[in-house]
Amino acid sequence: MRNSKTFIRMSGLGGQGVVTAAHILGMAAAKDGLESTVNPFFGAEKRLAPAESYVRIATEKIYERGEVLFPNIILIFHPHVITLGKCYTMPFFAGLQPGGMVIVNTDRAQDLLREDERAGLMRLEARVYCVPATRVAVEVGGTELSTNIAMLGGLLGVQKLVSQEAVKEALLERFGGGKFVASGTTAALDDVLKSKFNRLAHLVERNVAVLTAAGGSVEEYHLGD
Amino acid sequence: MSEGLFRISPGFEEVMPAEYKELVADGPCGREVGVSDLGAFKELIEEHPLCAGCSAALALRLILASLPKPEDTVIVGSTGCSSLAFTQVAVHNIHSLFGNQNAVAAGLKRALRLRFPDKVKDVVVIAGDGATVDIGLDMVMQSWFRREHITTIMLDNEVYANTGGQESGMSLRGMVLHMAPLGKRFPKVALPEIAREAGCAYVAAISPAQPKRLGRVVRRAILVAREVGPTYVQIFCPCPTNFKFRPDESLQKIKQRQKEGAFQVREYVSPEAQAFLAELEGADHEE
Amino acid sequence: MAIQRVVTPEHLFFEAEREKQFITGSEAVREAIRRANVDLAISYPITPQSESMHLVGDIYAEGYLKEYFRGESEFAVMAEVAGASMGGVRVFTATGGPGTLRAFEMFPTWAGARLPIVCTFLTRGVNSPLTIQPDTIEMAFMLDTGMLMFHAENAQDLYDMILKAFVIAEQPDVHLPVGVFADGFFVTHTREQVAVAPADLKLPPYDPYAAPVPVMDMESAPVRQMRDPFVMKSNFISYAAHASWQQEILAAQERARKYVHRYLEGLVDVEHPEAAVLVVTSGTMVSQSREAVAVARQQGLDIGLVKVKSLRPFPREEIKTLARQARTIIVPEYNRVGWLCREVKAVVEDTTKVIGGPRVFGGMTMPPEVVLAQIRRCCA
């Protein structure tokens, strides 16, 4: 019952910006005229504790809400999410749809997946991609705080879910003024970000550069290897 | 309340009860009356259903006679003996629940300030010791912390009288009461001192054995609450029914306690309230 | 103060051109209150409600409300809004889950005192064990407080229902508190498209002198209520006074029905009322069920959907009539006790038609697949 819709689960660690990434992606989808709903996982937000958010994008109206239990795409913002079990969803890949897609923020693909996970993903005919999101964020954006944008870049590098123009507009709106609501801790990080980049335009420009660079540095991880 | 609003509609003169007609003709609204004038004007409280010799009832009568502006006073009560008397009180009064009287009063006061920014509207809480120091202490103190412009008056009979004589935080150490079958194990709560530290601009402990002083204390408390900040008045009014003394002994019991040094009349006035009262009372030539 | 123009409720609800915003349920609360001409709001934090009252605080700072502060507990806050409402101003607050239970004594008191308070309940589970996750069990406890109760499906409903709640609550022949319920997290933390009226429009102010009970402001002559208070007497008059007042609250709820029809456009929304099997549900469970019903109908199953918008007053006649022609009624819920199922069973003539569940509780998301499986079983 999911074919016309893309359901995305973003797993990461508190502070990595999974909630913000979902917000920007959902807002960009809305700007592209698509239907979208976005929600974070439901729990206490704590730095470096497991964090998740969910985005639903479709061409028709989306009604269902809550956790995405059957994602088409899973984004993993930190390898520890799977290698150290930093996630509340176990087994981690449960619910991934056949033909689904996994994108991991990592520099080195080896030792990423356990044998049973690899076998399970192969059975689903899933594709796994690696993107060095943190490295791109630091090298291109000048801050690790852009890791979430690099992850979105990785996603868009593999599947053009939304336009880059819409992401740019969403970034402007998200960081541009008091029109959004973030949690207390997320708001504090935003201030750090703003002071780092000083100028909003500059911030958006650098993030778009991160988005593009990350999109170009995605590599498929061959499950059969 | 505007002058002339408190009147009987034409045609209803015959059917209105006598005591109401007296209240309209000879009540305290719009007049400068006080405890010293008792007997010379129609009081706000008619008869009351409390016990014979109830010193809380006497205190209530004195409080009502001391309101500086009864025509613009709203009283918030709580559960307990005193709540039974409020049905007979001719100012707007609210029975909150049990313990939340200061929260209700805080909301009410803020609403009246919004609606009548240029008019005096006094909000006075009158509740028992259980409501004030036990079940409602949180909301009582929080209203002081927030500097709500309300007056809190405790009728301290040192016992849950309405429910049949249980220990309260204001009972004395050692008192044998229901729920304290071996005697109370901790001392009477020093609420006047707590009130002073919690932000009250004016605090007093008094009893109906000194009616004129009680009247002055209540008046000061309400006037300070109007202009400066929260105020607290604790009125010692022992319960003849639960402490099993004769109805005519109530005031004697208070005086006896005072002589023993176990009850002390006292006032704490913040410097700001002091300055305000000096100006006010100097102008009034009251002192 | 923010510059806004008073318009009729009808204009604000049905005529004003709306703008779409991509916002959360918490932000929808803010947008409703921005246009509600609220005098005083009082807040107290509890997940998942806190954000909504932060945002109300933000618009207070912008001048959309006259007064706002943080109270000391839910019981105190509900007492503070009661005092303010008795003083004749329009008030708003919000809570949820354990906060609802902490404040509980105040809710029948609001109704009994005929206070037109609007409170948003952003529901969550109640302890123990500790939970902050979505669950609607608190609504079971609220059904008989005398309050009116609306249940929002999404952020759009939440925005609309809050604004409409003020208008319904303050009708002189109703004058009762209204709880606008929305499932915590599923609505509060979910971002979606919400169509809102222009921000420079607001509802007409509350008129305390149109109330059926006197406002406690000493602007009208006081009456002595009685020579002896009710609690002193075991007599027929005291019993009759209390009994008739309880009945009057219920009668006021009944009189609210016509306004719920006018403003919420019915107590229920029905899709395919002629179907052999009907899903009857409320809140976000409607959303999960919509997905299941759509797939089931594509597969040729004879299934319809009834969204219950108003729980108090309850759509008694509507459900009874719908149940007559249906073979089976499925009632999925986000709580363990199945309070909506009980409510439905209390009004249908043949209770054997009513299948309670599926239910999930404790925070889990209801997969539409589970509702679909129930539909398939019932259509077989």
Tab-separated table of N, CA and C in Angstrom, chain A residues 105-208:
chain	number	residue	atom	x	y	z
A	105	ASN	N	26.131	7.694	6.646
A	105	ASN	CA	27.224	8.671	6.750
A	105	ASN	C	28.473	7.939	7.219
A	106	THR	N	29.394	7.671	6.315
A	106	THR	CA	30.620	7.003	6.731
A	106	THR	C	31.730	7.259	5.721
A	107	ASP	N	32.960	7.161	6.206
A	107	ASP	CA	34.139	7.307	5.365
A	107	ASP	C	34.619	5.936	4.907
A	108	ARG	N	34.365	4.948	5.732
A	108	ARG	CA	34.864	3.615	5.384
A	108	ARG	C	33.728	2.596	5.520
A	109	ALA	N	33.507	1.892	4.445
A	109	ALA	CA	32.354	1.008	4.377
A	109	ALA	C	32.589	-0.327	5.067
A	110	GLN	N	33.863	-0.728	5.215
A	110	GLN	CA	34.082	-2.068	5.772
A	110	GLN	C	33.623	-2.145	7.227
A	111	ASP	N	33.181	-3.317	7.653
A	111	ASP	CA	32.689	-3.597	9.008
A	111	ASP	C	31.396	-2.844	9.339
A	112	LEU	N	30.757	-2.285	8.328
A	112	LEU	CA	29.549	-1.504	8.601
A	112	LEU	C	28.374	-2.414	8.935
A	113	LEU	N	28.232	-3.494	8.198
A	113	LEU	CA	27.057	-4.358	8.354
A	113	LEU	C	27.461	-5.723	8.882
A	114	ARG	N	26.625	-6.260	9.739
A	114	ARG	CA	26.815	-7.650	10.177
A	114	ARG	C	26.386	-8.571	9.042
A	115	GLU	N	26.800	-9.792	9.107
A	115	GLU	CA	26.490	-10.738	8.033
A	115	GLU	C	24.967	-10.926	7.881
A	116	ASP	N	24.264	-11.043	9.002
A	116	ASP	CA	22.811	-11.264	8.924
A	116	ASP	C	22.112	-10.025	8.349
A	117	GLU	N	22.642	-8.848	8.659
A	117	GLU	CA	22.051	-7.625	8.117
A	117	GLU	C	22.264	-7.570	6.606
A	118	ARG	N	23.486	-7.904	6.200
A	118	ARG	CA	23.813	-7.899	4.778
A	118	ARG	C	22.882	-8.874	4.037
A	119	ALA	N	22.713	-10.060	4.612
A	119	ALA	CA	21.863	-11.074	3.971
A	119	ALA	C	20.414	-10.584	3.887
A	120	GLY	N	19.955	-9.987	4.981
A	120	GLY	CA	18.577	-9.493	5.019
A	120	GLY	C	18.351	-8.417	3.967
A	121	LEU	N	19.302	-7.507	3.846
A	121	LEU	CA	19.173	-6.416	2.872
A	121	LEU	C	19.216	-6.979	1.444
A	122	MET	N	20.025	-8.015	1.236
A	122	MET	CA	20.086	-8.618	-0.100
A	122	MET	C	18.749	-9.264	-0.455
A	123	ARG	N	18.159	-9.941	0.537
A	123	ARG	CA	16.842	-10.550	0.296
A	123	ARG	C	15.820	-9.492	-0.111
A	124	LEU	N	15.905	-8.328	0.482
A	124	LEU	CA	14.963	-7.231	0.175
A	124	LEU	C	15.315	-6.534	-1.133
A	125	GLU	N	16.438	-6.949	-1.722
A	125	GLU	CA	16.974	-6.262	-2.911
A	125	GLU	C	17.146	-4.769	-2.628
A	126	ALA	N	17.580	-4.499	-1.423
A	126	ALA	CA	17.822	-3.102	-1.037
A	126	ALA	C	19.157	-2.630	-1.591
A	127	ARG	N	19.277	-1.314	-1.753
A	127	ARG	CA	20.557	-0.741	-2.156
A	127	ARG	C	21.096	0.088	-0.991
A	128	VAL	N	22.413	-0.031	-0.777
A	128	VAL	CA	23.043	0.697	0.318
A	128	VAL	C	24.059	1.675	-0.271
A	129	TYR	N	24.018	2.908	0.226
A	129	TYR	CA	24.954	3.930	-0.273
A	129	TYR	C	25.728	4.519	0.905
A	130	CYS	N	26.956	4.890	0.653
A	130	CYS	CA	27.755	5.574	1.675
A	130	CYS	C	28.021	7.006	1.213
A	131	VAL	N	27.950	7.915	2.153
A	131	VAL	CA	28.293	9.304	1.846
A	131	VAL	C	29.110	9.843	3.031
A	132	PRO	N	30.280	10.423	2.757
A	132	PRO	CA	31.101	10.937	3.866
A	132	PRO	C	30.558	12.288	4.344
A	133	ALA	N	29.380	12.268	4.929
A	133	ALA	CA	28.645	13.514	5.190
A	133	ALA	C	29.381	14.429	6.164
A	134	THR	N	29.927	13.857	7.221
A	134	THR	CA	30.600	14.695	8.223
A	134	THR	C	31.830	15.346	7.585
A	135	ARG	N	32.578	14.547	6.785
A	135	ARG	CA	33.783	15.092	6.152
A	135	ARG	C	33.405	16.230	5.192
A	136	VAL	N	32.379	16.005	4.378
A	136	VAL	CA	31.948	17.042	3.437
A	136	VAL	C	31.492	18.295	4.206
A	137	ALA	N	30.768	18.070	5.306
A	137	ALA	CA	30.274	19.210	6.103
A	137	ALA	C	31.444	20.059	6.598
A	138	VAL	N	32.481	19.391	7.092
A	138	VAL	CA	33.636	20.114	7.641
A	138	VAL	C	34.427	20.773	6.514
A	139	GLU	N	34.669	19.999	5.431
A	139	GLU	CA	35.536	20.511	4.364
A	139	GLU	C	34.861	21.609	3.547
A	140	VAL	N	33.603	21.407	3.242
A	140	VAL	CA	32.912	22.367	2.366
A	140	VAL	C	32.160	23.427	3.179
A	141	GLY	N	31.504	22.982	4.244
A	141	GLY	CA	30.690	23.919	5.032
A	141	GLY	C	31.468	24.579	6.150
A	142	GLY	N	32.609	23.979	6.490
A	142	GLY	CA	33.424	24.548	7.553
A	142	GLY	C	32.908	24.221	8.949
A	143	THR	N	31.917	23.375	9.046
A	143	THR	CA	31.405	22.979	10.368
A	143	THR	C	30.726	21.626	10.292
A	144	GLU	N	30.949	20.854	11.359
A	144	GLU	CA	30.318	19.541	11.479
A	144	GLU	C	28.794	19.675	11.572
A	145	LEU	N	28.332	20.887	11.962
A	145	LEU	CA	26.891	21.081	12.149
A	145	LEU	C	26.114	20.960	10.836
A	146	SER	N	26.824	20.995	9.698
A	146	SER	CA	26.127	20.845	8.414
A	146	SER	C	26.004	19.386	7.978
A	147	THR	N	26.362	18.453	8.879
A	147	THR	CA	26.279	17.026	8.541
A	147	THR	C	24.881	16.653	8.040
A	148	ASN	N	23.868	17.213	8.689
A	148	ASN	CA	22.496	16.854	8.296
A	148	ASN	C	22.185	17.309	6.868
A	149	ILE	N	22.715	18.466	6.499
A	149	ILE	CA	22.482	18.958	5.137
A	149	ILE	C	23.238	18.069	4.140
A	150	ALA	N	24.442	17.637	4.549
A	150	ALA	CA	25.204	16.725	3.693
A	150	ALA	C	24.440	15.414	3.502
A	151	MET	N	23.773	14.965	4.542
A	151	MET	CA	22.969	13.731	4.413
A	151	MET	C	21.827	13.937	3.412
A	152	LEU	N	21.206	15.116	3.482
A	152	LEU	CA	20.153	15.413	2.502
A	152	LEU	C	20.752	15.438	1.099
A	153	GLY	N	21.977	15.996	0.989
A	153	GLY	CA	22.670	16.019	-0.298
A	153	GLY	C	22.870	14.612	-0.812
A	154	GLY	N	23.307	13.715	0.086
A	154	GLY	CA	23.495	12.316	-0.292
A	154	GLY	C	22.200	11.712	-0.813
A	155	LEU	N	21.106	12.000	-0.090
A	155	LEU	CA	19.790	11.474	-0.495
A	155	LEU	C	19.406	11.987	-1.885
A	156	LEU	N	19.567	13.308	-2.079
A	156	LEU	CA	19.170	13.890	-3.367
A	156	LEU	C	20.116	13.444	-4.480
A	157	GLY	N	21.366	13.098	-4.104
A	157	GLY	CA	22.309	12.574	-5.092
A	157	GLY	C	21.846	11.231	-5.637
A	158	VAL	N	21.117	10.501	-4.830
A	158	VAL	CA	20.650	9.185	-5.247
A	158	VAL	C	19.241	9.254	-5.824
A	159	GLN	N	18.403	10.058	-5.211
A	159	GLN	CA	17.018	10.167	-5.675
A	159	GLN	C	16.553	11.616	-5.597
A	160	LYS	N	16.132	12.184	-6.740
A	160	LYS	CA	15.722	13.588	-6.782
A	160	LYS	C	14.306	13.739	-6.225
A	161	LEU	N	14.192	13.614	-4.911
A	161	LEU	CA	12.869	13.698	-4.277
A	161	LEU	C	12.306	15.112	-4.345
A	162	VAL	N	13.197	16.087	-4.176
A	162	VAL	CA	12.783	17.489	-4.210
A	162	VAL	C	13.834	18.280	-4.984
A	163	SER	N	13.483	19.493	-5.406
A	163	SER	CA	14.427	20.287	-6.193
A	163	SER	C	15.410	21.012	-5.279
A	164	GLN	N	16.592	21.305	-5.822
A	164	GLN	CA	17.585	22.021	-5.024
A	164	GLN	C	17.096	23.434	-4.684
A	165	GLU	N	16.325	24.010	-5.608
A	165	GLU	CA	15.773	25.349	-5.389
A	165	GLU	C	14.851	25.337	-4.162
A	166	ALA	N	14.049	24.296	-4.060
A	166	ALA	CA	13.116	24.188	-2.924
A	166	ALA	C	13.886	24.006	-1.621
A	167	VAL	N	14.964	23.238	-1.663
A	167	VAL	CA	15.780	23.061	-0.450
A	167	VAL	C	16.376	24.402	-0.032
A	168	LYS	N	16.823	25.156	-1.025
A	168	LYS	CA	17.412	26.466	-0.737
A	168	LYS	C	16.377	27.384	-0.059
A	169	GLU	N	15.171	27.382	-0.613
A	169	GLU	CA	14.091	28.194	-0.006
A	169	GLU	C	13.779	27.728	1.407
A	170	ALA	N	13.776	26.413	1.586
A	170	ALA	CA	13.476	25.850	2.905
A	170	ALA	C	14.561	26.241	3.904
A	171	LEU	N	15.818	26.218	3.459
A	171	LEU	CA	16.927	26.618	4.332
A	171	LEU	C	16.770	28.077	4.749
A	172	LEU	N	16.416	28.903	3.768
A	172	LEU	CA	16.217	30.324	4.053
A	172	LEU	C	15.146	30.517	5.115
A	173	GLU	N	14.046	29.790	4.958
A	173	GLU	CA	12.927	29.954	5.878
A	173	GLU	C	13.284	29.394	7.253
A	174	ARG	N	14.003	28.249	7.235
A	174	ARG	CA	14.321	27.590	8.501
A	174	ARG	C	15.276	28.429	9.336
A	175	PHE	N	16.288	28.996	8.684
A	175	PHE	CA	17.294	29.741	9.437
A	175	PHE	C	17.117	31.254	9.317
A	176	GLY	N	16.101	31.643	8.539
A	176	GLY	CA	15.996	33.053	8.193
A	176	GLY	C	15.283	33.922	9.195
A	177	GLY	N	14.478	33.353	10.054
A	177	GLY	CA	13.735	34.225	10.955
A	177	GLY	C	12.929	33.422	11.941
A	178	GLY	N	12.132	34.078	12.708
A	178	GLY	CA	11.398	33.415	13.784
A	178	GLY	C	10.184	32.643	13.330
A	179	LYS	N	10.162	32.237	12.078
A	179	LYS	CA	8.944	31.605	11.591
A	179	LYS	C	8.880	30.105	11.853
A	180	PHE	N	9.902	29.556	12.463
A	180	PHE	CA	9.898	28.112	12.708
A	180	PHE	C	9.943	27.851	14.205
A	181	VAL	N	9.613	26.616	14.550
A	181	VAL	CA	9.663	26.219	15.952
A	181	VAL	C	10.653	25.090	16.097
A	182	ALA	N	11.636	25.287	16.918
A	182	ALA	CA	12.580	24.218	17.207
A	182	ALA	C	12.524	23.959	18.700
A	183	SER	N	13.029	22.838	19.135
A	183	SER	CA	13.083	22.569	20.565
A	183	SER	C	14.136	23.490	21.176
A	184	GLY	N	14.161	23.578	22.497
A	184	GLY	CA	15.120	24.440	23.186
A	184	GLY	C	16.546	24.127	22.782
A	185	THR	N	16.896	22.833	22.775
A	185	THR	CA	18.278	22.472	22.469
A	185	THR	C	18.588	22.750	21.004
A	186	THR	N	17.633	22.469	20.113
A	186	THR	CA	17.863	22.733	18.699
A	186	THR	C	18.046	24.231	18.479
A	187	ALA	N	17.271	25.036	19.159
A	187	ALA	CA	17.386	26.489	19.026
A	187	ALA	C	18.772	26.956	19.438
A	188	ALA	N	19.324	26.354	20.492
A	188	ALA	CA	20.657	26.729	20.958
A	188	ALA	C	21.701	26.421	19.890
A	189	LEU	N	21.576	25.258	19.249
A	189	LEU	CA	22.510	24.904	18.182
A	189	LEU	C	22.387	25.887	17.025
A	190	ASP	N	21.157	26.275	16.722
A	190	ASP	CA	20.947	27.217	15.631
A	190	ASP	C	21.716	28.505	15.875
A	191	ASP	N	21.720	28.961	17.124
A	191	ASP	CA	22.433	30.193	17.440
A	191	ASP	C	23.928	30.027	17.183
A	192	VAL	N	24.443	28.848	17.547
A	192	VAL	CA	25.855	28.568	17.304
A	192	VAL	C	26.115	28.652	15.806
A	193	LEU	N	25.228	28.011	15.055
A	193	LEU	CA	25.371	28.008	13.597
A	193	LEU	C	25.373	29.434	13.047
A	194	LYS	N	24.396	30.197	13.507
A	194	LYS	CA	24.254	31.558	12.975
A	194	LYS	C	25.491	32.386	13.268
A	195	SER	N	26.040	32.224	14.469
A	195	SER	CA	27.206	33.028	14.815
A	195	SER	C	28.396	32.569	13.976
A	196	LYS	N	28.470	31.264	13.698
A	196	LYS	CA	29.583	30.759	12.883
A	196	LYS	C	29.542	31.386	11.498
A	197	PHE	N	28.398	31.403	10.904
A	197	PHE	CA	28.325	31.861	9.513
A	197	PHE	C	28.068	33.358	9.383
A	198	ASN	N	27.599	33.893	10.495
A	198	ASN	CA	27.370	35.333	10.554
A	198	ASN	C	26.252	35.817	9.648
A	199	ARG	N	26.350	35.541	8.394
A	199	ARG	CA	25.319	36.068	7.519
A	199	ARG	C	24.457	34.944	6.996
A	200	LEU	N	23.171	35.172	7.011
A	200	LEU	CA	22.221	34.144	6.589
A	200	LEU	C	22.491	33.707	5.152
A	201	ALA	N	22.701	34.670	4.282
A	201	ALA	CA	22.905	34.342	2.875
A	201	ALA	C	24.119	33.429	2.724
A	202	HIS	N	25.137	33.796	3.465
A	202	HIS	CA	26.354	33.005	3.450
A	202	HIS	C	26.067	31.594	3.939
A	203	LEU	N	25.272	31.520	5.006
A	203	LEU	CA	24.906	30.229	5.597
A	203	LEU	C	24.189	29.356	4.570
A	204	VAL	N	23.236	29.957	3.909
A	204	VAL	CA	22.458	29.190	2.934
A	204	VAL	C	23.348	28.757	1.773
A	205	GLU	N	24.185	29.706	1.321
A	205	GLU	CA	25.095	29.431	0.209
A	205	GLU	C	26.026	28.253	0.541
A	206	ARG	N	26.607	28.298	1.744
A	206	ARG	CA	27.528	27.238	2.143
A	206	ARG	C	26.792	25.907	2.258
A	207	ASN	N	25.578	25.961	2.775
A	207	ASN	CA	24.823	24.706	2.920
A	207	ASN	C	24.431	24.137	1.565
A	208	VAL	N	24.136	25.011	0.630
A	208	VAL	CA	23.823	24.523	-0.715
A	208	VAL	C	25.076	23.883	-1.320
